[in-house]
Structures are given as C-alpha cells and as structure tokens.
C-alpha cells in the first residue's frame, strides 16, 4: 500500500494507478470488519482501490467525540496492506481544508432530519468532505456501508444533484454475533451497555418481521421498535423512524421502499442502526384500500 498525505502526492499516485476503474472507500479509521467488507467489495469490483482515513472535524458537533474518536494508524495501515489496497490517503486537516477554506456543500432538508436533527451541520460536513475527497481521488466507484443509512441517501443525492461522475455502491451492514452493528464507537461501551446494545438490531428485526406479516402501519412499527428498545434501560432513544427510503419523510403506511432507523444514547456512546424495508408490495401484500 502506498501511503499519501498531501494533495500533490495523491495526484501523482492516482495518475500511476493501473487499469480503468478505481474503487474508493472513505473512512475515519479505527478500521474493523465493516470497513474490510467495503474494501473487499471494491477489490472485487475495480482494477485499483483507494482508501482514505480522515477523522473529519466538520462532521462533528462541538460537544461530540472528535477528540476522543479512536485513532490507530499503524493497525489501520497493516489491515489495508493485507487487503491489497493500492493507495491509503491519510491527509492532515489542512490538506482537506486549506487555510481559509469557506466552501461547503449543503444537502437541504435531507440533512436536517433524523441524524441531521440530532447533529446539526453533520451532513454538511459529510457532503463537503465527500465532495472534496471525490475530486481529489477521482474514483469511478465509491463504497459506503448500509449501516449509516441516511449517509448513503445523502451521498446518492449529492452525486445525482451535482452530476458527480462516480457510481455509489452500498454494502450490507456487518454485525457481531448478537446482531450489534460493528462500529468504531462500540469500544466506548461498558459491559452492561454492550449487553443491552443488541436491542437496536432486535428492534429493527421486530419491525421487519411485523411488516412481513402484514403490519404496514408505520406508527405501529415505530411503537414496536420503542417496545424493544425498552429492553435496554441504559439507552435513551434519540429517534425511531420509518421513513421513505429516498426522501426520508416519515411514512404513515409502508407502501414503498422504506428505511427503518434509530439512534440511542447510552451513557458512554451514541449508537445508530437501520434496516431497509422492502415495502408491502414486495412483501407480497396488496395495498390497503
Ligand atoms: P466510518 O469510518 O465510521 O466513517 O465508516 C466508513 C465507512 O464504513 C462508511 O461507509 C460506513 O457506513 C462503513 N461502515 C461502518 N461500519 C460498518 C458496518 N458495520 N458494516 C458495513 N459498513 C460499515
């Protein structure tokens, strides 16, 4: 793996890549099996693979975990090497945001709901850094995890609205044996919190199962998720949502592709998870009259 730290080094390394297609996996490091799955998928699909490790300050709020976010460059590089990554981009903040940088990318209402309501400005930071990284790396394909469901919706919209020449590939969420989605933030959890954290996936599965059995009232699905989350008394729900998969507007009836998503606050970490829902048409049920 070739490690590049500046825009100039990246430009040179990018120009020297073999083949036609370049797969890009942007990350914030502290890599785990979720990230590895994206890199493997990129390796399969593309002639060359670029991964970035950048803890993006503009997507963290003032009271969030930017300073304590886990960083382990040595382990990350060893993993990227073992996965056959061609270029690892590890830029300093000033390489991404030159002194006096003032241009941002605003995604509109999509960035103001759910995670965006809980974390004002988060998706402006995400859309801005993704746009900058796409321009610097010039990938043909970029790989994102389903785990950050709203992020995938925002990135697809960004690429569509701005006409960015990159294909977005969304990869399935990698989970622990008990269902907890792999996350760099899971290491913050104490033993009791970790045990209760499986409630997130349980809640999503309850909604998925109920929908498959014909419960298409989004209100009732949200209520079922809240009941499951009550099994995690250490967790305070931030939001519980069943929304249109493209607009992220809350649904009354799951009559189209939807995203069930939730966020909870444990004392030591805030966790999110989501599951795409097919909508009742694909569950083999007819629309309600
Ligand atoms: P992060 O380093 O948390 O910014 O994540 C970088 C990329 O890895 C994003 O596209 C995430 O959605 C993806 N990712 C993180 N955790 C998982 C997971 N458990 N399964 C699949 N993808 C993941």
mmCIF file of N, CA and C in Angstrom, residues 78-177:
data_model
loop_
_atom_site.group_PDB
_atom_site.id
_atom_site.type_symbol
_atom_site.label_atom_id
_atom_site.label_comp_id
_atom_site.label_asym_id
_atom_site.label_seq_id
_atom_site.Cartn_x
_atom_site.Cartn_y
_atom_site.Cartn_z
ATOM 1 N N UNK A 78 -1.712 -1.710 8.445
ATOM 2 C CA UNK A 78 -1.444 -3.143 8.304
ATOM 3 C C UNK A 78 -2.662 -3.831 7.688
ATOM 4 N N UNK A 79 -3.862 -3.427 8.129
ATOM 5 C CA UNK A 79 -5.076 -4.042 7.583
ATOM 6 C C UNK A 79 -5.244 -3.692 6.102
ATOM 7 N N UNK A 80 -5.059 -2.424 5.754
ATOM 8 C CA UNK A 80 -5.226 -2.014 4.354
ATOM 9 C C UNK A 80 -4.207 -2.731 3.465
ATOM 10 N N UNK A 81 -2.990 -2.891 3.988
ATOM 11 C CA UNK A 81 -1.955 -3.627 3.256
ATOM 12 C C UNK A 81 -2.416 -5.070 2.996
ATOM 13 N N UNK A 82 -2.930 -5.717 4.068
ATOM 14 C CA UNK A 82 -3.328 -7.122 3.942
ATOM 15 C C UNK A 82 -4.507 -7.289 2.982
ATOM 16 N N UNK A 83 -5.291 -6.235 2.806
ATOM 17 C CA UNK A 83 -6.459 -6.310 1.923
ATOM 18 C C UNK A 83 -6.126 -5.928 0.487
ATOM 19 N N UNK A 84 -4.860 -5.574 0.241
ATOM 20 C CA UNK A 84 -4.443 -5.286 -1.129
ATOM 21 C C UNK A 84 -4.857 -3.914 -1.637
ATOM 22 N N UNK A 85 -4.956 -2.935 -0.723
ATOM 23 C CA UNK A 85 -5.274 -1.562 -1.128
ATOM 24 C C UNK A 85 -4.075 -0.948 -1.833
ATOM 25 N N UNK A 86 -4.304 -0.211 -2.918
ATOM 26 C CA UNK A 86 -3.202 0.406 -3.661
ATOM 27 C C UNK A 86 -2.725 1.692 -3.005
ATOM 28 N N UNK A 87 -3.673 2.566 -2.659
ATOM 29 C CA UNK A 87 -3.302 3.859 -2.074
ATOM 30 C C UNK A 87 -4.104 4.077 -0.796
ATOM 31 N N UNK A 88 -3.396 4.428 0.293
ATOM 32 C CA UNK A 88 -4.060 4.866 1.516
ATOM 33 C C UNK A 88 -3.850 6.372 1.630
ATOM 34 N N UNK A 89 -4.943 7.112 1.656
ATOM 35 C CA UNK A 89 -4.878 8.569 1.771
ATOM 36 C C UNK A 89 -5.048 8.918 3.247
ATOM 37 N N UNK A 90 -4.022 9.520 3.830
ATOM 38 C CA UNK A 90 -4.064 9.869 5.258
ATOM 39 C C UNK A 90 -3.704 11.349 5.378
ATOM 40 N N UNK A 91 -4.636 12.212 5.039
ATOM 41 C CA UNK A 91 -4.313 13.632 4.933
ATOM 42 C C UNK A 91 -4.392 14.353 6.275
ATOM 43 N N UNK A 92 -3.558 15.355 6.443
ATOM 44 C CA UNK A 92 -3.750 16.285 7.551
ATOM 45 C C UNK A 92 -4.956 17.166 7.251
ATOM 46 N N UNK A 93 -5.489 17.793 8.307
ATOM 47 C CA UNK A 93 -6.693 18.626 8.140
ATOM 48 C C UNK A 93 -6.476 19.709 7.081
ATOM 49 N N UNK A 94 -5.267 20.298 7.047
ATOM 50 C CA UNK A 94 -5.020 21.424 6.132
ATOM 51 C C UNK A 94 -4.915 20.977 4.670
ATOM 52 N N UNK A 95 -4.742 19.667 4.444
ATOM 53 C CA UNK A 95 -4.748 19.174 3.059
ATOM 54 C C UNK A 95 -6.178 19.067 2.530
ATOM 55 N N UNK A 96 -7.105 18.761 3.420
ATOM 56 C CA UNK A 96 -8.512 18.689 3.019
ATOM 57 C C UNK A 96 -9.131 20.085 3.028
ATOM 58 N N UNK A 97 -8.847 20.837 4.088
ATOM 59 C CA UNK A 97 -9.379 22.200 4.215
ATOM 60 C C UNK A 97 -8.214 23.183 4.218
ATOM 61 N N UNK A 98 -7.852 23.717 3.054
ATOM 62 C CA UNK A 98 -6.739 24.671 3.018
ATOM 63 C C UNK A 98 -7.080 25.879 3.897
ATOM 64 N N UNK A 99 -6.066 26.560 4.421
ATOM 65 C CA UNK A 99 -6.323 27.712 5.288
ATOM 66 C C UNK A 99 -7.313 28.663 4.630
ATOM 67 N N UNK A 100 -8.334 29.045 5.379
ATOM 68 C CA UNK A 100 -9.338 29.961 4.838
ATOM 69 C C UNK A 100 -10.431 29.288 4.032
ATOM 70 N N UNK A 101 -10.412 27.947 3.974
ATOM 71 C CA UNK A 101 -11.450 27.223 3.212
ATOM 72 C C UNK A 101 -12.833 27.681 3.674
ATOM 73 N N UNK A 102 -13.713 27.985 2.711
ATOM 74 C CA UNK A 102 -15.021 28.515 3.096
ATOM 75 C C UNK A 102 -16.179 27.881 2.337
ATOM 76 N N UNK A 103 -15.882 27.062 1.330
ATOM 77 C CA UNK A 103 -16.966 26.488 0.522
ATOM 78 C C UNK A 103 -17.491 25.226 1.193
ATOM 79 N N UNK A 104 -18.815 25.122 1.318
ATOM 80 C CA UNK A 104 -19.415 23.916 1.881
ATOM 81 C C UNK A 104 -20.495 23.410 0.936
ATOM 82 N N UNK A 105 -20.906 22.170 1.142
ATOM 83 C CA UNK A 105 -21.966 21.571 0.328
ATOM 84 C C UNK A 105 -23.158 21.310 1.242
ATOM 85 N N UNK A 106 -24.271 21.978 0.944
ATOM 86 C CA UNK A 106 -25.473 21.857 1.772
ATOM 87 C C UNK A 106 -26.459 20.938 1.063
ATOM 88 N N UNK A 107 -26.936 19.907 1.762
ATOM 89 C CA UNK A 107 -27.790 18.928 1.095
ATOM 90 C C UNK A 107 -29.277 19.230 1.284
ATOM 91 N N UNK A 108 -29.604 20.351 1.898
ATOM 92 C CA UNK A 108 -31.010 20.720 2.060
ATOM 93 C C UNK A 108 -31.689 19.900 3.143
ATOM 94 N N UNK A 109 -33.009 19.698 2.967
ATOM 95 C CA UNK A 109 -33.825 19.091 4.002
ATOM 96 C C UNK A 109 -33.373 17.690 4.405
ATOM 97 N N UNK A 110 -32.817 16.935 3.424
ATOM 98 C CA UNK A 110 -32.323 15.578 3.729
ATOM 99 C C UNK A 110 -31.327 15.582 4.875
ATOM 100 N N UNK A 111 -30.611 16.686 4.996
ATOM 101 C CA UNK A 111 -29.583 16.782 6.028
ATOM 102 C C UNK A 111 -30.099 17.319 7.349
ATOM 103 N N UNK A 112 -31.397 17.652 7.401
ATOM 104 C CA UNK A 112 -31.940 18.264 8.627
ATOM 105 C C UNK A 112 -32.764 17.304 9.463
ATOM 106 N N UNK A 113 -33.081 16.103 8.923
ATOM 107 C CA UNK A 113 -33.917 15.159 9.658
ATOM 108 C C UNK A 113 -33.049 14.083 10.311
ATOM 109 N N UNK A 114 -33.660 13.304 11.205
ATOM 110 C CA UNK A 114 -33.008 12.125 11.818
ATOM 111 C C UNK A 114 -31.625 12.482 12.381
ATOM 112 N N UNK A 115 -30.553 11.875 11.850
ATOM 113 C CA UNK A 115 -29.223 12.199 12.352
ATOM 114 C C UNK A 115 -28.938 13.697 12.258
ATOM 115 N N UNK A 116 -29.451 14.304 11.198
ATOM 116 C CA UNK A 116 -29.203 15.726 10.989
ATOM 117 C C UNK A 116 -29.891 16.603 12.029
ATOM 118 N N UNK A 117 -31.058 16.146 12.531
ATOM 119 C CA UNK A 117 -31.749 16.892 13.575
ATOM 120 C C UNK A 117 -30.993 16.752 14.894
ATOM 121 N N UNK A 118 -30.469 15.551 15.139
ATOM 122 C CA UNK A 118 -29.723 15.310 16.379
ATOM 123 C C UNK A 118 -28.324 15.915 16.320
ATOM 124 N N UNK A 119 -27.787 16.043 15.090
ATOM 125 C CA UNK A 119 -26.408 16.510 14.918
ATOM 126 C C UNK A 119 -26.384 17.631 13.865
ATOM 127 N N UNK A 120 -26.797 18.847 14.267
ATOM 128 C CA UNK A 120 -26.893 19.937 13.281
ATOM 129 C C UNK A 120 -25.559 20.157 12.568
ATOM 130 N N UNK A 121 -25.624 20.259 11.243
ATOM 131 C CA UNK A 121 -24.412 20.505 10.465
ATOM 132 C C UNK A 121 -23.642 19.253 10.085
ATOM 133 N N UNK A 122 -24.035 18.101 10.667
ATOM 134 C CA UNK A 122 -23.299 16.856 10.399
ATOM 135 C C UNK A 122 -23.229 16.546 8.910
ATOM 136 N N UNK A 123 -24.387 16.600 8.226
ATOM 137 C CA UNK A 123 -24.384 16.184 6.824
ATOM 138 C C UNK A 123 -23.781 17.241 5.900
ATOM 139 N N UNK A 124 -23.754 18.502 6.335
ATOM 140 C CA UNK A 124 -22.990 19.479 5.561
ATOM 141 C C UNK A 124 -21.512 19.086 5.601
ATOM 142 N N UNK A 125 -21.046 18.672 6.779
ATOM 143 C CA UNK A 125 -19.659 18.221 6.903
ATOM 144 C C UNK A 125 -19.388 16.978 6.080
ATOM 145 N N UNK A 126 -20.325 16.030 6.114
ATOM 146 C CA UNK A 126 -20.166 14.787 5.343
ATOM 147 C C UNK A 126 -20.146 15.095 3.845
ATOM 148 N N UNK A 127 -21.133 15.859 3.378
ATOM 149 C CA UNK A 127 -21.239 16.131 1.937
ATOM 150 C C UNK A 127 -20.032 16.931 1.453
ATOM 151 N N UNK A 128 -19.554 17.833 2.284
ATOM 152 C CA UNK A 128 -18.396 18.650 1.892
ATOM 153 C C UNK A 128 -17.149 17.777 1.790
ATOM 154 N N UNK A 129 -16.887 16.948 2.793
ATOM 155 C CA UNK A 129 -15.657 16.147 2.751
ATOM 156 C C UNK A 129 -15.741 15.089 1.652
ATOM 157 N N UNK A 130 -16.921 14.519 1.433
ATOM 158 C CA UNK A 130 -17.063 13.509 0.374
ATOM 159 C C UNK A 130 -16.822 14.153 -0.991
ATOM 160 N N UNK A 131 -17.342 15.351 -1.192
ATOM 161 C CA UNK A 131 -17.127 16.048 -2.462
ATOM 162 C C UNK A 131 -15.635 16.335 -2.668
ATOM 163 N N UNK A 132 -14.976 16.830 -1.640
ATOM 164 C CA UNK A 132 -13.536 17.124 -1.746
ATOM 165 C C UNK A 132 -12.759 15.836 -2.036
ATOM 166 N N UNK A 133 -13.067 14.769 -1.283
ATOM 167 C CA UNK A 133 -12.333 13.508 -1.487
ATOM 168 C C UNK A 133 -12.600 12.944 -2.881
ATOM 169 N N UNK A 134 -13.847 13.006 -3.348
ATOM 170 C CA UNK A 134 -14.139 12.526 -4.707
ATOM 171 C C UNK A 134 -13.321 13.327 -5.736
ATOM 172 N N UNK A 135 -13.234 14.632 -5.546
ATOM 173 C CA UNK A 135 -12.472 15.455 -6.500
ATOM 174 C C UNK A 135 -10.988 15.129 -6.469
ATOM 175 N N UNK A 136 -10.469 14.844 -5.286
ATOM 176 C CA UNK A 136 -9.029 14.559 -5.176
ATOM 177 C C UNK A 136 -8.704 13.147 -5.662
ATOM 178 N N UNK A 137 -9.554 12.179 -5.320
ATOM 179 C CA UNK A 137 -9.273 10.771 -5.643
ATOM 180 C C UNK A 137 -9.747 10.411 -7.056
ATOM 181 N N UNK A 138 -10.806 11.077 -7.517
ATOM 182 C CA UNK A 138 -11.398 10.785 -8.834
ATOM 183 C C UNK A 138 -11.692 9.300 -9.035
ATOM 184 N N UNK A 139 -12.481 8.724 -8.114
ATOM 185 C CA UNK A 139 -12.833 7.313 -8.252
ATOM 186 C C UNK A 139 -13.902 7.123 -9.320
ATOM 187 N N UNK A 140 -13.965 5.908 -9.877
ATOM 188 C CA UNK A 140 -15.100 5.572 -10.735
ATOM 189 C C UNK A 140 -16.240 4.992 -9.888
ATOM 190 N N UNK A 141 -15.890 4.375 -8.764
ATOM 191 C CA UNK A 141 -16.863 3.755 -7.866
ATOM 192 C C UNK A 141 -16.506 4.145 -6.429
ATOM 193 N N UNK A 142 -17.514 4.340 -5.580
ATOM 194 C CA UNK A 142 -17.244 4.596 -4.163
ATOM 195 C C UNK A 142 -18.156 3.709 -3.333
ATOM 196 N N UNK A 143 -17.607 3.185 -2.238
ATOM 197 C CA UNK A 143 -18.270 2.147 -1.454
ATOM 198 C C UNK A 143 -18.625 2.669 -0.071
ATOM 199 N N UNK A 144 -19.908 2.525 0.287
ATOM 200 C CA UNK A 144 -20.404 3.005 1.578
ATOM 201 C C UNK A 144 -21.179 1.886 2.264
ATOM 202 N N UNK A 145 -21.216 1.929 3.599
ATOM 203 C CA UNK A 145 -21.915 0.906 4.367
ATOM 204 C C UNK A 145 -23.377 1.260 4.590
ATOM 205 N N UNK A 146 -24.244 0.244 4.476
ATOM 206 C CA UNK A 146 -25.667 0.432 4.765
ATOM 207 C C UNK A 146 -25.869 0.909 6.210
ATOM 208 N N UNK A 147 -24.940 0.557 7.086
ATOM 209 C CA UNK A 147 -25.079 0.909 8.498
ATOM 210 C C UNK A 147 -25.408 2.382 8.693
ATOM 211 N N UNK A 148 -24.724 3.245 7.950
ATOM 212 C CA UNK A 148 -25.009 4.675 8.033
ATOM 213 C C UNK A 148 -26.028 4.992 6.941
ATOM 214 N N UNK A 149 -27.270 4.578 7.196
ATOM 215 C CA UNK A 149 -28.292 4.571 6.151
ATOM 216 C C UNK A 149 -28.566 5.951 5.585
ATOM 217 N N UNK A 150 -28.709 6.934 6.470
ATOM 218 C CA UNK A 150 -29.003 8.283 5.979
ATOM 219 C C UNK A 150 -27.825 8.822 5.174
ATOM 220 N N UNK A 151 -26.624 8.458 5.581
ATOM 221 C CA UNK A 151 -25.440 8.904 4.832
ATOM 222 C C UNK A 151 -25.484 8.381 3.393
ATOM 223 N N UNK A 152 -25.927 7.137 3.212
ATOM 224 C CA UNK A 152 -25.996 6.599 1.843
ATOM 225 C C UNK A 152 -27.032 7.370 1.019
ATOM 226 N N UNK A 153 -28.132 7.750 1.661
ATOM 227 C CA UNK A 153 -29.164 8.512 0.950
ATOM 228 C C UNK A 153 -28.628 9.893 0.568
ATOM 229 N N UNK A 154 -27.928 10.508 1.509
ATOM 230 C CA UNK A 154 -27.352 11.840 1.264
ATOM 231 C C UNK A 154 -26.301 11.777 0.161
ATOM 232 N N UNK A 155 -25.446 10.766 0.188
ATOM 233 C CA UNK A 155 -24.363 10.687 -0.815
ATOM 234 C C UNK A 155 -24.940 10.412 -2.205
ATOM 235 N N UNK A 156 -25.934 9.551 -2.275
ATOM 236 C CA UNK A 156 -26.573 9.315 -3.585
ATOM 237 C C UNK A 156 -27.186 10.592 -4.135
ATOM 238 N N UNK A 157 -27.829 11.365 -3.269
ATOM 239 C CA UNK A 157 -28.454 12.621 -3.693
ATOM 240 C C UNK A 157 -27.394 13.627 -4.136
ATOM 241 N N UNK A 158 -26.313 13.686 -3.373
ATOM 242 C CA UNK A 158 -25.195 14.578 -3.696
ATOM 243 C C UNK A 158 -24.670 14.285 -5.101
ATOM 244 N N UNK A 159 -24.439 13.003 -5.380
ATOM 245 C CA UNK A 159 -23.869 12.584 -6.660
ATOM 246 C C UNK A 159 -24.847 12.868 -7.802
ATOM 247 N N UNK A 160 -26.139 12.622 -7.530
ATOM 248 C CA UNK A 160 -27.141 12.866 -8.563
ATOM 249 C C UNK A 160 -27.287 14.360 -8.849
ATOM 250 N N UNK A 161 -27.468 15.156 -7.787
ATOM 251 C CA UNK A 161 -27.765 16.578 -7.986
ATOM 252 C C UNK A 161 -26.584 17.327 -8.595
ATOM 253 N N UNK A 162 -25.374 16.969 -8.207
ATOM 254 C CA UNK A 162 -24.197 17.682 -8.723
ATOM 255 C C UNK A 162 -23.612 17.011 -9.957
ATOM 256 N N UNK A 163 -24.195 15.874 -10.354
ATOM 257 C CA UNK A 163 -23.689 15.203 -11.550
ATOM 258 C C UNK A 163 -22.272 14.699 -11.387
ATOM 259 N N UNK A 164 -21.924 14.245 -10.198
ATOM 260 C CA UNK A 164 -20.557 13.744 -9.969
ATOM 261 C C UNK A 164 -20.382 12.406 -10.684
ATOM 262 N N UNK A 165 -19.257 12.221 -11.392
ATOM 263 C CA UNK A 165 -19.087 11.028 -12.227
ATOM 264 C C UNK A 165 -18.567 9.832 -11.444
ATOM 265 N N UNK A 166 -19.350 9.357 -10.480
ATOM 266 C CA UNK A 166 -18.935 8.230 -9.656
ATOM 267 C C UNK A 166 -20.163 7.372 -9.348
ATOM 268 N N UNK A 167 -19.971 6.078 -9.370
ATOM 269 C CA UNK A 167 -21.065 5.164 -9.048
ATOM 270 C C UNK A 167 -21.002 4.802 -7.565
ATOM 271 N N UNK A 168 -22.124 4.975 -6.870
ATOM 272 C CA UNK A 168 -22.156 4.682 -5.437
ATOM 273 C C UNK A 168 -22.606 3.241 -5.227
ATOM 274 N N UNK A 169 -21.832 2.481 -4.458
ATOM 275 C CA UNK A 169 -22.174 1.094 -4.137
ATOM 276 C C UNK A 169 -22.390 1.000 -2.628
ATOM 277 N N UNK A 170 -23.579 0.547 -2.230
ATOM 278 C CA UNK A 170 -23.893 0.409 -0.805
ATOM 279 C C UNK A 170 -23.756 -1.057 -0.409
ATOM 280 N N UNK A 171 -22.974 -1.320 0.630
ATOM 281 C CA UNK A 171 -22.669 -2.690 1.067
ATOM 282 C C UNK A 171 -23.390 -3.010 2.370
ATOM 283 N N UNK A 172 -23.749 -4.303 2.576
ATOM 284 C CA UNK A 172 -24.524 -4.685 3.756
ATOM 285 C C UNK A 172 -23.806 -4.391 5.075
ATOM 286 N N UNK A 173 -24.585 -4.207 6.119
ATOM 287 C CA UNK A 173 -24.038 -3.962 7.458
ATOM 288 C C UNK A 173 -23.425 -5.236 8.023
ATOM 289 N N UNK A 174 -22.187 -5.131 8.489
ATOM 290 C CA UNK A 174 -21.527 -6.261 9.147
ATOM 291 C C UNK A 174 -21.833 -6.182 10.646
ATOM 292 N N UNK A 175 -22.255 -7.318 11.211
ATOM 293 C CA UNK A 175 -22.727 -7.332 12.601
ATOM 294 C C UNK A 175 -21.932 -8.292 13.476
ATOM 295 N N UNK A 176 -21.968 -8.047 14.781
ATOM 296 C CA UNK A 176 -21.453 -9.005 15.772
ATOM 297 C C UNK A 176 -22.432 -10.176 15.837
ATOM 298 N N UNK A 177 -22.001 -11.313 16.443
ATOM 299 C CA UNK A 177 -22.901 -12.472 16.518
ATOM 300 C C UNK A 177 -24.266 -12.152 17.132
#
